[in-house]
PDB file of C-alpha atoms in Angstrom:
ATOM      1  CA  MET A   1       9.922 -30.660  -7.924  1.00  0.00           C
ATOM      2  CA  ILE A   2       9.571 -31.300 -11.443  1.00  0.00           C
ATOM      3  CA  GLN A   3       6.092 -29.806 -11.370  1.00  0.00           C
ATOM      4  CA  MET A   4       7.233 -26.766  -9.493  1.00  0.00           C
ATOM      5  CA  LEU A   5      10.100 -26.436 -12.046  1.00  0.00           C
ATOM      6  CA  GLY A   6       7.745 -26.574 -14.810  1.00  0.00           C
ATOM      7  CA  ALA A   7       5.149 -23.970 -13.540  1.00  0.00           C
ATOM      8  CA  PHE A   8       6.452 -21.248 -15.984  1.00  0.00           C
ATOM      9  CA  GLN A   9       5.017 -23.162 -18.863  1.00  0.00           C
ATOM     10  CA  ILE A  10       1.588 -23.216 -17.359  1.00  0.00           C
ATOM     11  CA  SER A  11       1.540 -19.717 -16.494  1.00  0.00           C
ATOM     12  CA  GLN A  12       2.329 -18.941 -19.916  1.00  0.00           C
ATOM     13  CA  ALA A  13      -0.417 -21.174 -21.406  1.00  0.00           C
ATOM     14  CA  LEU A  14      -3.021 -19.382 -18.968  1.00  0.00           C
ATOM     15  CA  TYR A  15      -1.662 -15.995 -20.385  1.00  0.00           C
ATOM     16  CA  VAL A  16      -2.406 -17.220 -24.103  1.00  0.00           C
ATOM     17  CA  VAL A  17      -6.006 -17.948 -22.706  1.00  0.00           C
ATOM     18  CA  ALA A  18      -6.355 -14.649 -21.122  1.00  0.00           C
ATOM     19  CA  LYS A  19      -4.796 -12.451 -23.956  1.00  0.00           C
ATOM     20  CA  LEU A  20      -6.626 -14.303 -26.937  1.00  0.00           C
ATOM     21  CA  GLY A  21      -9.986 -14.337 -24.782  1.00  0.00           C
ATOM     22  CA  LEU A  22     -10.480 -18.031 -25.071  1.00  0.00           C
ATOM     23  CA  SER A  23     -12.598 -17.962 -21.717  1.00  0.00           C
ATOM     24  CA  THR A  24     -14.432 -14.890 -22.786  1.00  0.00           C
ATOM     25  CA  ALA A  25     -15.348 -16.458 -26.016  1.00  0.00           C
ATOM     26  CA  LEU A  26     -16.655 -19.586 -23.843  1.00  0.00           C
ATOM     27  CA  VAL A  27     -18.967 -17.488 -21.578  1.00  0.00           C
ATOM     28  CA  ASP A  28     -22.191 -18.324 -23.480  1.00  0.00           C
ATOM     29  CA  GLY A  29     -21.544 -22.032 -23.788  1.00  0.00           C
ATOM     30  CA  PRO A  30     -19.246 -24.752 -25.383  1.00  0.00           C
ATOM     31  CA  ARG A  31     -17.753 -24.268 -28.855  1.00  0.00           C
ATOM     32  CA  THR A  32     -15.461 -26.109 -31.005  1.00  0.00           C
ATOM     33  CA  VAL A  33     -11.650 -25.612 -31.133  1.00  0.00           C
ATOM     34  CA  GLU A  34     -12.196 -24.416 -34.699  1.00  0.00           C
ATOM     35  CA  ASP A  35     -14.726 -21.975 -33.697  1.00  0.00           C
ATOM     36  CA  LEU A  36     -12.429 -20.559 -30.899  1.00  0.00           C
ATOM     37  CA  ALA A  37      -9.574 -20.342 -33.501  1.00  0.00           C
ATOM     38  CA  ALA A  38     -11.865 -18.346 -35.773  1.00  0.00           C
ATOM     39  CA  ALA A  39     -12.955 -16.028 -33.031  1.00  0.00           C
ATOM     40  CA  THR A  40      -9.620 -15.172 -31.777  1.00  0.00           C
ATOM     41  CA  GLY A  41      -7.608 -15.352 -34.821  1.00  0.00           C
ATOM     42  CA  ALA A  42      -5.354 -18.184 -33.426  1.00  0.00           C
ATOM     43  CA  LYS A  43      -4.177 -21.447 -35.011  1.00  0.00           C
ATOM     44  CA  ALA A  44      -6.563 -24.405 -34.165  1.00  0.00           C
ATOM     45  CA  ASP A  45      -3.939 -26.935 -33.507  1.00  0.00           C
ATOM     46  CA  VAL A  46      -2.145 -24.694 -31.030  1.00  0.00           C
ATOM     47  CA  ILE A  47      -4.893 -23.524 -28.764  1.00  0.00           C
ATOM     48  CA  GLY A  48      -6.307 -27.097 -29.075  1.00  0.00           C
ATOM     49  CA  ARG A  49      -3.121 -28.411 -27.570  1.00  0.00           C
ATOM     50  CA  ILE A  50      -3.051 -25.742 -24.955  1.00  0.00           C
ATOM     51  CA  ILE A  51      -6.588 -26.563 -23.989  1.00  0.00           C
ATOM     52  CA  ARG A  52      -5.675 -30.240 -23.775  1.00  0.00           C
ATOM     53  CA  VAL A  53      -3.069 -29.327 -21.191  1.00  0.00           C
ATOM     54  CA  LEU A  54      -5.249 -27.114 -19.011  1.00  0.00           C
ATOM     55  CA  ALA A  55      -8.344 -29.337 -19.229  1.00  0.00           C
ATOM     56  CA  PRO A  56      -6.842 -31.792 -16.678  1.00  0.00           C
ATOM     57  CA  MET A  57      -6.022 -28.826 -14.382  1.00  0.00           C
ATOM     58  CA  GLY A  58      -9.655 -27.843 -14.169  1.00  0.00           C
ATOM     59  CA  VAL A  59      -9.687 -25.004 -16.522  1.00  0.00           C
ATOM     60  CA  PHE A  60     -11.520 -26.519 -19.492  1.00  0.00           C
ATOM     61  CA  ARG A  61     -14.043 -29.548 -20.136  1.00  0.00           C
ATOM     62  CA  THR A  62     -13.789 -31.299 -23.415  1.00  0.00           C
ATOM     63  CA  ASP A  63     -16.580 -33.362 -24.659  1.00  0.00           C
ATOM     64  CA  GLY A  64     -17.827 -34.600 -28.140  1.00  0.00           C
ATOM     65  CA  GLY A  65     -15.506 -32.061 -29.877  1.00  0.00           C
ATOM     66  CA  LYS A  66     -16.401 -29.079 -28.066  1.00  0.00           C
ATOM     67  CA  VAL A  67     -14.576 -27.043 -25.234  1.00  0.00           C
ATOM     68  CA  GLU A  68     -16.389 -25.680 -22.149  1.00  0.00           C
ATOM     69  CA  SER A  69     -14.908 -23.332 -19.697  1.00  0.00           C
ATOM     70  CA  THR A  70     -15.019 -24.350 -15.880  1.00  0.00           C
ATOM     71  CA  ALA A  71     -15.800 -21.876 -13.269  1.00  0.00           C
ATOM     72  CA  LEU A  72     -12.225 -21.825 -12.697  1.00  0.00           C
ATOM     73  CA  GLY A  73     -11.424 -20.930 -16.389  1.00  0.00           C
ATOM     74  CA  LEU A  74     -14.073 -18.349 -16.405  1.00  0.00           C
ATOM     75  CA  THR A  75     -12.024 -16.210 -13.937  1.00  0.00           C
ATOM     76  CA  LEU A  76      -9.978 -15.527 -17.024  1.00  0.00           C
ATOM     77  CA  ALA A  77     -12.905 -14.159 -19.037  1.00  0.00           C
ATOM     78  CA  GLU A  78     -13.041 -10.370 -19.536  1.00  0.00           C
ATOM     79  CA  GLY A  79     -15.711  -8.669 -17.476  1.00  0.00           C
ATOM     80  CA  TYR A  80     -16.859 -11.875 -15.754  1.00  0.00           C
ATOM     81  CA  PRO A  81     -17.633 -11.581 -11.826  1.00  0.00           C
ATOM     82  CA  GLY A  82     -14.478 -12.505 -10.000  1.00  0.00           C
ATOM     83  CA  SER A  83     -12.334 -12.144 -13.118  1.00  0.00           C
ATOM     84  CA  VAL A  84      -8.508 -11.827 -12.703  1.00  0.00           C
ATOM     85  CA  ARG A  85      -7.983 -11.585 -16.410  1.00  0.00           C
ATOM     86  CA  ASP A  86      -6.575  -8.096 -15.969  1.00  0.00           C
ATOM     87  CA  ALA A  87      -4.049  -9.745 -13.269  1.00  0.00           C
ATOM     88  CA  ALA A  88      -2.925 -12.260 -15.947  1.00  0.00           C
ATOM     89  CA  LEU A  89      -2.242  -9.655 -18.565  1.00  0.00           C
ATOM     90  CA  PHE A  90      -0.357  -7.408 -16.245  1.00  0.00           C
ATOM     91  CA  TRP A  91       1.805  -9.882 -14.414  1.00  0.00           C
ATOM     92  CA  MET A  92       2.836 -11.529 -17.388  1.00  0.00           C
ATOM     93  CA  GLU A  93       3.477  -8.502 -19.407  1.00  0.00           C
ATOM     94  CA  SER A  94       5.385  -6.667 -16.700  1.00  0.00           C
ATOM     95  CA  HIS A  95       6.591  -9.338 -14.109  1.00  0.00           C
ATOM     96  CA  TYR A  96       7.590 -12.312 -15.954  1.00  0.00           C
ATOM     97  CA  ALA A  97      10.440 -11.328 -18.118  1.00  0.00           C
ATOM     98  CA  PRO A  98      12.137  -9.644 -15.117  1.00  0.00           C
ATOM     99  CA  PHE A  99      11.795 -12.615 -12.772  1.00  0.00           C
ATOM    100  CA  GLY A 100      14.340 -14.140 -15.043  1.00  0.00           C
ATOM    101  CA  GLU A 101      16.860 -11.831 -13.579  1.00  0.00           C
ATOM    102  CA  LEU A 102      16.072 -13.192 -10.031  1.00  0.00           C
ATOM    103  CA  LEU A 103      19.612 -14.818  -9.749  1.00  0.00           C
ATOM    104  CA  HIS A 104      21.081 -11.146 -10.525  1.00  0.00           C
ATOM    105  CA  THR A 105      19.221  -9.753  -7.436  1.00  0.00           C
ATOM    106  CA  ALA A 106      20.749 -12.843  -5.325  1.00  0.00           C
ATOM    107  CA  MET A 107      24.184 -11.912  -6.278  1.00  0.00           C
ATOM    108  CA  THR A 108      23.994  -7.990  -6.354  1.00  0.00           C
ATOM    109  CA  GLY A 109      21.078  -6.913  -4.278  1.00  0.00           C
ATOM    110  CA  GLU A 110      19.717  -4.869  -7.167  1.00  0.00           C
ATOM    111  CA  ASN A 111      16.056  -6.104  -7.798  1.00  0.00           C
ATOM    112  CA  ALA A 112      15.415  -7.835 -11.067  1.00  0.00           C
ATOM    113  CA  ALA A 113      12.846  -5.421 -12.539  1.00  0.00           C
ATOM    114  CA  THR A 114      15.433  -2.323 -12.257  1.00  0.00           C
ATOM    115  CA  HIS A 115      18.117  -4.427 -13.945  1.00  0.00           C
ATOM    116  CA  TYR A 116      15.753  -5.556 -16.630  1.00  0.00           C
ATOM    117  CA  TYR A 117      13.870  -2.258 -17.415  1.00  0.00           C
ATOM    118  CA  GLY A 118      17.013  -0.052 -16.641  1.00  0.00           C
ATOM    119  CA  LYS A 119      14.851   2.005 -14.356  1.00  0.00           C
ATOM    120  CA  PRO A 120      12.687   1.248 -11.076  1.00  0.00           C
ATOM    121  CA  PHE A 121       9.488  -0.588 -11.696  1.00  0.00           C
ATOM    122  CA  MET A 122       7.188   2.250 -10.647  1.00  0.00           C
ATOM    123  CA  ASP A 123       8.993   4.615 -12.922  1.00  0.00           C
ATOM    124  CA  TRP A 124       8.572   2.184 -15.772  1.00  0.00           C
ATOM    125  CA  THR A 125       4.779   1.862 -15.359  1.00  0.00           C
ATOM    126  CA  SER A 126       4.274   5.550 -14.774  1.00  0.00           C
ATOM    127  CA  SER A 127       6.088   6.155 -18.180  1.00  0.00           C
ATOM    128  CA  ASN A 128       3.612   3.612 -19.880  1.00  0.00           C
ATOM    129  CA  PRO A 129      -0.046   4.925 -19.871  1.00  0.00           C
ATOM    130  CA  ALA A 130      -1.604   1.629 -20.961  1.00  0.00           C
ATOM    131  CA  MET A 131       0.610  -0.354 -18.515  1.00  0.00           C
ATOM    132  CA  ALA A 132      -0.513   2.080 -15.735  1.00  0.00           C
ATOM    133  CA  ASP A 133      -4.074   1.615 -16.599  1.00  0.00           C
ATOM    134  CA  ILE A 134      -3.895  -2.234 -16.503  1.00  0.00           C
ATOM    135  CA  GLN A 135      -1.951  -2.016 -13.165  1.00  0.00           C
ATOM    136  CA  THR A 136      -4.862  -0.057 -11.623  1.00  0.00           C
ATOM    137  CA  ARG A 137      -7.350  -2.276 -12.777  1.00  0.00           C
ATOM    138  CA  THR A 138      -5.377  -5.434 -11.530  1.00  0.00           C
ATOM    139  CA  MET A 139      -4.873  -3.729  -8.200  1.00  0.00           C
ATOM    140  CA  ALA A 140      -8.737  -3.129  -7.881  1.00  0.00           C
ATOM    141  CA  SER A 141      -9.669  -6.413  -8.998  1.00  0.00           C
ATOM    142  CA  LEU A 142      -7.296  -8.136  -6.744  1.00  0.00           C
ATOM    143  CA  THR A 143      -8.474  -5.865  -3.745  1.00  0.00           C
ATOM    144  CA  HIS A 144     -12.161  -7.212  -4.415  1.00  0.00           C
ATOM    145  CA  ALA A 145     -11.043 -10.710  -4.696  1.00  0.00           C
ATOM    146  CA  LEU A 146      -8.397 -11.149  -1.950  1.00  0.00           C
ATOM    147  CA  ARG A 147     -10.188  -8.636   0.344  1.00  0.00           C
ATOM    148  CA  ALA A 148     -13.716 -10.175   0.331  1.00  0.00           C
ATOM    149  CA  GLY A 149     -15.122  -9.937   4.015  1.00  0.00           C
ATOM    150  CA  MET A 150     -12.251  -8.042   5.091  1.00  0.00           C
ATOM    151  CA  PHE A 151     -14.008  -5.075   6.446  1.00  0.00           C
ATOM    152  CA  GLU A 152     -16.631  -7.116   8.378  1.00  0.00           C
ATOM    153  CA  GLY A 153     -16.488  -5.990  11.990  1.00  0.00           C
ATOM    154  CA  TYR A 154     -13.896  -3.352  11.503  1.00  0.00           C
ATOM    155  CA  SER A 155     -14.454   0.337  11.784  1.00  0.00           C
ATOM    156  CA  LEU A 156     -11.620   3.039  11.205  1.00  0.00           C
ATOM    157  CA  PRO A 157     -10.404   5.222  13.992  1.00  0.00           C
ATOM    158  CA  GLU A 158     -12.343   8.345  15.071  1.00  0.00           C
ATOM    159  CA  GLY A 159     -11.816  11.230  12.707  1.00  0.00           C
ATOM    160  CA  ASN A 160     -13.943  13.400  10.323  1.00  0.00           C
ATOM    161  CA  LEU A 161     -11.687  13.531   7.330  1.00  0.00           C
ATOM    162  CA  VAL A 162     -10.021  10.437   5.924  1.00  0.00           C
ATOM    163  CA  ALA A 163      -7.253  10.436   3.332  1.00  0.00           C
ATOM    164  CA  ASP A 164      -6.496   7.489   1.463  1.00  0.00           C
ATOM    165  CA  ILE A 165      -2.773   7.790   0.528  1.00  0.00           C
ATOM    166  CA  GLY A 166      -2.041   5.870  -2.662  1.00  0.00           C
ATOM    167  CA  GLY A 167      -5.740   5.275  -2.845  1.00  0.00           C
ATOM    168  CA  ALA A 168      -5.630   4.444  -6.757  1.00  0.00           C
ATOM    169  CA  ASP A 169      -9.251   4.267  -8.072  1.00  0.00           C
ATOM    170  CA  GLY A 170     -10.863   4.867  -4.574  1.00  0.00           C
ATOM    171  CA  SER A 171     -12.072   1.224  -4.037  1.00  0.00           C
ATOM    172  CA  MET A 172     -10.774   1.280  -0.451  1.00  0.00           C
ATOM    173  CA  ILE A 173     -12.204   4.376   0.799  1.00  0.00           C
ATOM    174  CA  CYS A 174     -15.574   3.557  -0.850  1.00  0.00           C
ATOM    175  CA  GLN A 175     -15.665   0.510   1.664  1.00  0.00           C
ATOM    176  CA  PHE A 176     -15.134   2.672   4.693  1.00  0.00           C
ATOM    177  CA  LEU A 177     -17.076   5.643   3.827  1.00  0.00           C
ATOM    178  CA  ALA A 178     -20.128   3.861   2.475  1.00  0.00           C
ATOM    179  CA  ARG A 179     -21.027   2.718   5.871  1.00  0.00           C
ATOM    180  CA  GLU A 180     -20.127   6.254   7.684  1.00  0.00           C
ATOM    181  CA  PRO A 181     -22.240   9.068   5.957  1.00  0.00           C
ATOM    182  CA  ASP A 182     -20.729  11.529   8.380  1.00  0.00           C
ATOM    183  CA  ARG A 183     -17.250  11.283   7.358  1.00  0.00           C
ATOM    184  CA  ARG A 184     -15.554  13.021   4.540  1.00  0.00           C
ATOM    185  CA  GLY A 185     -12.563  11.645   2.293  1.00  0.00           C
ATOM    186  CA  ILE A 186      -9.825  12.358  -0.068  1.00  0.00           C
ATOM    187  CA  VAL A 187      -8.352   9.978  -2.450  1.00  0.00           C
ATOM    188  CA  PHE A 188      -4.584  10.913  -3.326  1.00  0.00           C
ATOM    189  CA  ASP A 189      -2.433   9.208  -5.665  1.00  0.00           C
ATOM    190  CA  ARG A 190      -0.099   9.978  -8.692  1.00  0.00           C
ATOM    191  CA  PRO A 191      -1.591  12.342 -11.504  1.00  0.00           C
ATOM    192  CA  GLU A 192      -1.837   9.289 -13.658  1.00  0.00           C
ATOM    193  CA  ILE A 193      -3.683   7.082 -11.430  1.00  0.00           C
ATOM    194  CA  VAL A 194      -6.180   9.225  -9.825  1.00  0.00           C
ATOM    195  CA  PRO A 195      -8.721   9.888 -12.977  1.00  0.00           C
ATOM    196  CA  SER A 196      -9.787   6.491 -12.615  1.00  0.00           C
ATOM    197  CA  ALA A 197     -11.107   7.323  -9.158  1.00  0.00           C
ATOM    198  CA  ARG A 198     -13.813   9.648 -10.457  1.00  0.00           C
ATOM    199  CA  LYS A 199     -16.256   6.847 -11.895  1.00  0.00           C
ATOM    200  CA  VAL A 200     -15.660   4.474  -8.952  1.00  0.00           C
ATOM    201  CA  LEU A 201     -16.652   7.440  -6.356  1.00  0.00           C
ATOM    202  CA  ALA A 202     -19.603   8.264  -8.675  1.00  0.00           C
ATOM    203  CA  ASP A 203     -20.974   4.620  -8.750  1.00  0.00           C
ATOM    204  CA  HIS A 204     -20.771   4.453  -5.129  1.00  0.00           C
ATOM    205  CA  GLY A 205     -22.687   7.809  -4.448  1.00  0.00           C
ATOM    206  CA  LEU A 206     -19.597   9.352  -2.764  1.00  0.00           C
ATOM    207  CA  ALA A 207     -18.425  11.994  -5.532  1.00  0.00           C
ATOM    208  CA  GLY A 208     -19.923  14.724  -3.213  1.00  0.00           C
ATOM    209  CA  ARG A 209     -17.943  13.661  -0.089  1.00  0.00           C
ATOM    210  CA  VAL A 210     -14.710  12.332  -1.346  1.00  0.00           C
ATOM    211  CA  SER A 211     -12.242  14.826  -3.320  1.00  0.00           C
ATOM    212  CA  ILE A 212      -9.631  13.650  -5.547  1.00  0.00           C
ATOM    213  CA  GLN A 213      -5.963  15.006  -5.293  1.00  0.00           C
ATOM    214  CA  SER A 214      -3.050  14.330  -6.919  1.00  0.00           C
ATOM    215  CA  GLY A 215       0.724  14.334  -6.066  1.00  0.00           C
ATOM    216  CA  ASP A 216       3.782  12.648  -4.644  1.00  0.00           C
ATOM    217  CA  PHE A 217       3.440  11.175  -1.146  1.00  0.00           C
ATOM    218  CA  PHE A 218       7.305  11.631  -0.842  1.00  0.00           C
ATOM    219  CA  GLU A 219       6.776  15.238  -1.192  1.00  0.00           C
ATOM    220  CA  SER A 220       3.704  15.971   0.508  1.00  0.00           C
ATOM    221  CA  VAL A 221       0.121  14.895   1.514  1.00  0.00           C
ATOM    222  CA  PRO A 222      -3.201  16.459   2.438  1.00  0.00           C
ATOM    223  CA  THR A 223      -3.919  17.210   5.868  1.00  0.00           C
ATOM    224  CA  ALA A 224      -6.558  14.577   7.466  1.00  0.00           C
ATOM    225  CA  ASP A 225      -7.699  13.091  10.750  1.00  0.00           C
ATOM    226  CA  VAL A 226      -7.157   9.653   9.465  1.00  0.00           C
ATOM    227  CA  TYR A 227      -4.670   8.296   7.044  1.00  0.00           C
ATOM    228  CA  ILE A 228      -5.130   5.053   5.368  1.00  0.00           C
ATOM    229  CA  LEU A 229      -2.372   3.417   3.361  1.00  0.00           C
ATOM    230  CA  SER A 230      -3.348   0.079   1.867  1.00  0.00           C
ATOM    231  CA  TYR A 231      -0.842  -2.235   0.497  1.00  0.00           C
ATOM    232  CA  VAL A 232       1.619   0.841   0.058  1.00  0.00           C
ATOM    233  CA  PHE A 233       4.341  -0.017   2.423  1.00  0.00           C
ATOM    234  CA  HIS A 234       5.015  -3.299   0.951  1.00  0.00           C
ATOM    235  CA  ASP A 235       6.166  -1.883  -2.201  1.00  0.00           C
ATOM    236  CA  TRP A 236       8.802   0.324  -0.663  1.00  0.00           C
ATOM    237  CA  ASP A 237      12.072  -0.300   1.609  1.00  0.00           C
ATOM    238  CA  ASP A 238      12.402   1.023   5.140  1.00  0.00           C
ATOM    239  CA  GLU A 239      14.002   4.352   4.186  1.00  0.00           C
ATOM    240  CA  SER A 240      11.287   5.036   1.772  1.00  0.00           C
ATOM    241  CA  CYS A 241       8.396   4.156   4.121  1.00  0.00           C
ATOM    242  CA  LEU A 242      10.044   6.521   6.664  1.00  0.00           C
ATOM    243  CA  ARG A 243       9.942   9.367   4.113  1.00  0.00           C
ATOM    244  CA  ILE A 244       6.125   8.709   3.516  1.00  0.00           C
ATOM    245  CA  LEU A 245       5.590   8.765   7.350  1.00  0.00           C
ATOM    246  CA  GLN A 246       7.684  12.028   7.548  1.00  0.00           C
ATOM    247  CA  THR A 247       5.217  13.747   4.873  1.00  0.00           C
ATOM    248  CA  ILE A 248       2.280  12.639   6.928  1.00  0.00           C
ATOM    249  CA  LYS A 249       3.792  13.813  10.079  1.00  0.00           C
ATOM    250  CA  ASN A 250       4.268  17.190   8.372  1.00  0.00           C
ATOM    251  CA  ALA A 251       0.832  17.478   7.290  1.00  0.00           C
ATOM    252  CA  ALA A 252      -1.008  15.808  10.254  1.00  0.00           C
ATOM    253  CA  ALA A 253      -1.636  17.350  14.004  1.00  0.00           C
ATOM    254  CA  PRO A 254      -0.960  15.340  16.981  1.00  0.00           C
ATOM    255  CA  GLY A 255      -3.495  12.728  17.716  1.00  0.00           C
ATOM    256  CA  ALA A 256      -3.872  11.821  14.086  1.00  0.00           C
ATOM    257  CA  ARG A 257      -4.441   8.325  13.370  1.00  0.00           C
ATOM    258  CA  LEU A 258      -2.575   5.875  10.741  1.00  0.00           C
ATOM    259  CA  VAL A 259      -4.107   2.851   9.405  1.00  0.00           C
ATOM    260  CA  LEU A 260      -1.839   0.537   7.360  1.00  0.00           C
ATOM    261  CA  VAL A 261      -3.707  -2.281   5.588  1.00  0.00           C
ATOM    262  CA  GLU A 262      -0.963  -4.829   4.877  1.00  0.00           C
ATOM    263  CA  SER A 263      -0.395  -8.541   5.086  1.00  0.00           C
ATOM    264  CA  VAL A 264       1.610  -9.364   8.391  1.00  0.00           C
ATOM    265  CA  ILE A 265       4.081 -12.395   8.059  1.00  0.00           C
ATOM    266  CA  PRO A 266       3.470 -14.924  10.661  1.00  0.00           C
ATOM    267  CA  PRO A 267       6.579 -16.304  12.557  1.00  0.00           C
ATOM    268  CA  GLY A 268       8.412 -19.643  11.670  1.00  0.00           C
ATOM    269  CA  ASP A 269       7.245 -22.033   8.656  1.00  0.00           C
ATOM    270  CA  THR A 270       3.671 -21.175   8.995  1.00  0.00           C
ATOM    271  CA  PRO A 271       2.233 -20.968   5.411  1.00  0.00           C
ATOM    272  CA  HIS A 272       0.941 -17.515   4.436  1.00  0.00           C
ATOM    273  CA  PRO A 273       0.399 -15.761   0.976  1.00  0.00           C
ATOM    274  CA  ALA A 274       2.519 -12.922   2.199  1.00  0.00           C
ATOM    275  CA  LYS A 275       5.716 -15.153   2.130  1.00  0.00           C
ATOM    276  CA  LEU A 276       5.204 -15.622  -1.628  1.00  0.00           C
ATOM    277  CA  ILE A 277       4.231 -12.008  -2.361  1.00  0.00           C
ATOM    278  CA  ASP A 278       7.473 -11.046  -0.623  1.00  0.00           C
ATOM    279  CA  LEU A 279       9.374 -12.901  -3.404  1.00  0.00           C
ATOM    280  CA  THR A 280       7.486 -10.572  -5.959  1.00  0.00           C
ATOM    281  CA  MET A 281       8.387  -7.347  -3.979  1.00  0.00           C
ATOM    282  CA  LEU A 282      12.020  -8.829  -3.793  1.00  0.00           C
ATOM    283  CA  ALA A 283      12.124  -9.053  -7.851  1.00  0.00           C
ATOM    284  CA  MET A 284      10.045  -6.145  -8.829  1.00  0.00           C
ATOM    285  CA  THR A 285      10.446  -3.289  -6.125  1.00  0.00           C
ATOM    286  CA  THR A 286      12.723  -2.272  -3.439  1.00  0.00           C
ATOM    287  CA  GLY A 287       9.813  -3.368  -1.083  1.00  0.00           C
ATOM    288  CA  ARG A 288       9.012  -6.308   1.069  1.00  0.00           C
ATOM    289  CA  GLU A 289       6.574  -7.832   3.325  1.00  0.00           C
ATOM    290  CA  ARG A 290       7.040  -7.304   7.077  1.00  0.00           C
ATOM    291  CA  THR A 291       6.503  -9.232  10.412  1.00  0.00           C
ATOM    292  CA  ALA A 292       4.553  -7.538  13.325  1.00  0.00           C
ATOM    293  CA  GLY A 293       7.776  -6.683  14.906  1.00  0.00           C
ATOM    294  CA  GLU A 294       9.215  -4.815  11.794  1.00  0.00           C
ATOM    295  CA  TYR A 295       6.155  -2.714  11.365  1.00  0.00           C
ATOM    296  CA  GLU A 296       6.503  -1.819  14.939  1.00  0.00           C
ATOM    297  CA  ARG A 297       9.983  -0.778  14.719  1.00  0.00           C
ATOM    298  CA  LEU A 298       9.361   1.287  11.511  1.00  0.00           C
ATOM    299  CA  LEU A 299       6.576   3.227  12.896  1.00  0.00           C
ATOM    300  CA  ALA A 300       8.539   3.859  16.080  1.00  0.00           C
ATOM    301  CA  ALA A 301      11.428   5.129  13.992  1.00  0.00           C
ATOM    302  CA  ALA A 302       9.193   7.840  12.571  1.00  0.00           C
ATOM    303  CA  GLY A 303       7.736   8.858  15.866  1.00  0.00           C
ATOM    304  CA  PHE A 304       4.468   6.957  15.501  1.00  0.00           C
ATOM    305  CA  THR A 305       3.056   4.724  18.440  1.00  0.00           C
ATOM    306  CA  MET A 306       1.603   1.269  17.193  1.00  0.00           C
ATOM    307  CA  ASP A 307      -1.610   0.771  18.785  1.00  0.00           C
ATOM    308  CA  GLY A 308      -2.180  -2.841  17.691  1.00  0.00           C
ATOM    309  CA  ILE A 309      -2.856  -5.208  14.729  1.00  0.00           C
ATOM    310  CA  VAL A 310      -6.418  -5.907  13.942  1.00  0.00           C
ATOM    311  CA  PRO A 311      -6.543  -9.186  11.777  1.00  0.00           C
ATOM    312  CA  SER A 312      -9.262  -9.852   9.247  1.00  0.00           C
ATOM    313  CA  PRO A 313     -10.755 -13.125   7.778  1.00  0.00           C
ATOM    314  CA  THR A 314      -8.362 -12.510   4.833  1.00  0.00           C
ATOM    315  CA  MET A 315      -4.708 -12.345   4.403  1.00  0.00           C
ATOM    316  CA  PHE A 316      -4.647  -8.610   5.453  1.00  0.00           C
ATOM    317  CA  SER A 317      -4.372  -6.831   8.896  1.00  0.00           C
ATOM    318  CA  PHE A 318      -5.183  -3.387   9.980  1.00  0.00           C
ATOM    319  CA  ILE A 319      -2.129  -2.044  11.729  1.00  0.00           C
ATOM    320  CA  GLU A 320      -3.296   0.873  13.651  1.00  0.00           C
ATOM    321  CA  ALA A 321      -0.855   3.994  14.950  1.00  0.00           C
ATOM    322  CA  THR A 322      -0.975   7.225  16.441  1.00  0.00           C
ATOM    323  CA  LEU A 323       0.813  10.452  15.975  1.00  0.00           C
ATOM    324  CA  PRO A 324       1.675  11.472  19.549  1.00  0.00           C
TER     325      PRO A 324
END
């Protein structure tokens, strides 16, 4: 219990490592604490003590007066394969302080981020271009890390035109369409988000087959045969999800297919990452993680028929539905 209660100290120490670029400075090999201090502009005594705390946890190794980053520590290095540095910066600079208001959420039902920032979290990030940029990079890096192997053995329902609603930088639609050259696609997201998709699509050779459109999915979405919503619904309450589904109904023809890429909470006390992520949703948004039954009821309320849930080797599943 003491370890759990004190975990906030470790997350702050890891944030310092990520923000100062200590792991980045160790990519090419061991260095002394004094070298690291000079390279980062930090105080040698302070970073030495932080390293001393994190070394027994497997983040660093120390030997002969020099510090070396472990494979775990290198996940905080900028640009390193498998890096989660962007996530460290994003969470600690946008989530950490609002979580101090979780008691307010428990007593009032208002999410902590809205109480702390004075506006909904999505509105706060949208009004802060630098934060919106790091949010996009974070979601892309987490998508790559947490969804590794997710697409193996899975194909989208039939349909020539695929729209990725809330598609961010286009990473998700690239995973699908790279293997299916006869399909075309659309990446649809907020105006401040979609510019990041241009490079991703070009890098995957899909710029000619996938268009980019901006807008508000509460107001309208493009017409398509298949709609992907990847990790979108968990950001919103049921009422908001129903509004999104209604805009899809307004744009789609009968028979259109819907694929929600989400975590599905298992029953009982079975461990699952979605249960912890639901705490993030509770504090930061009006959203939530859901059970299979909750998704089925939500889709039915909007007039969609849930066809089934296809699990993947990861924490995510493909929830398929049809518009009758």
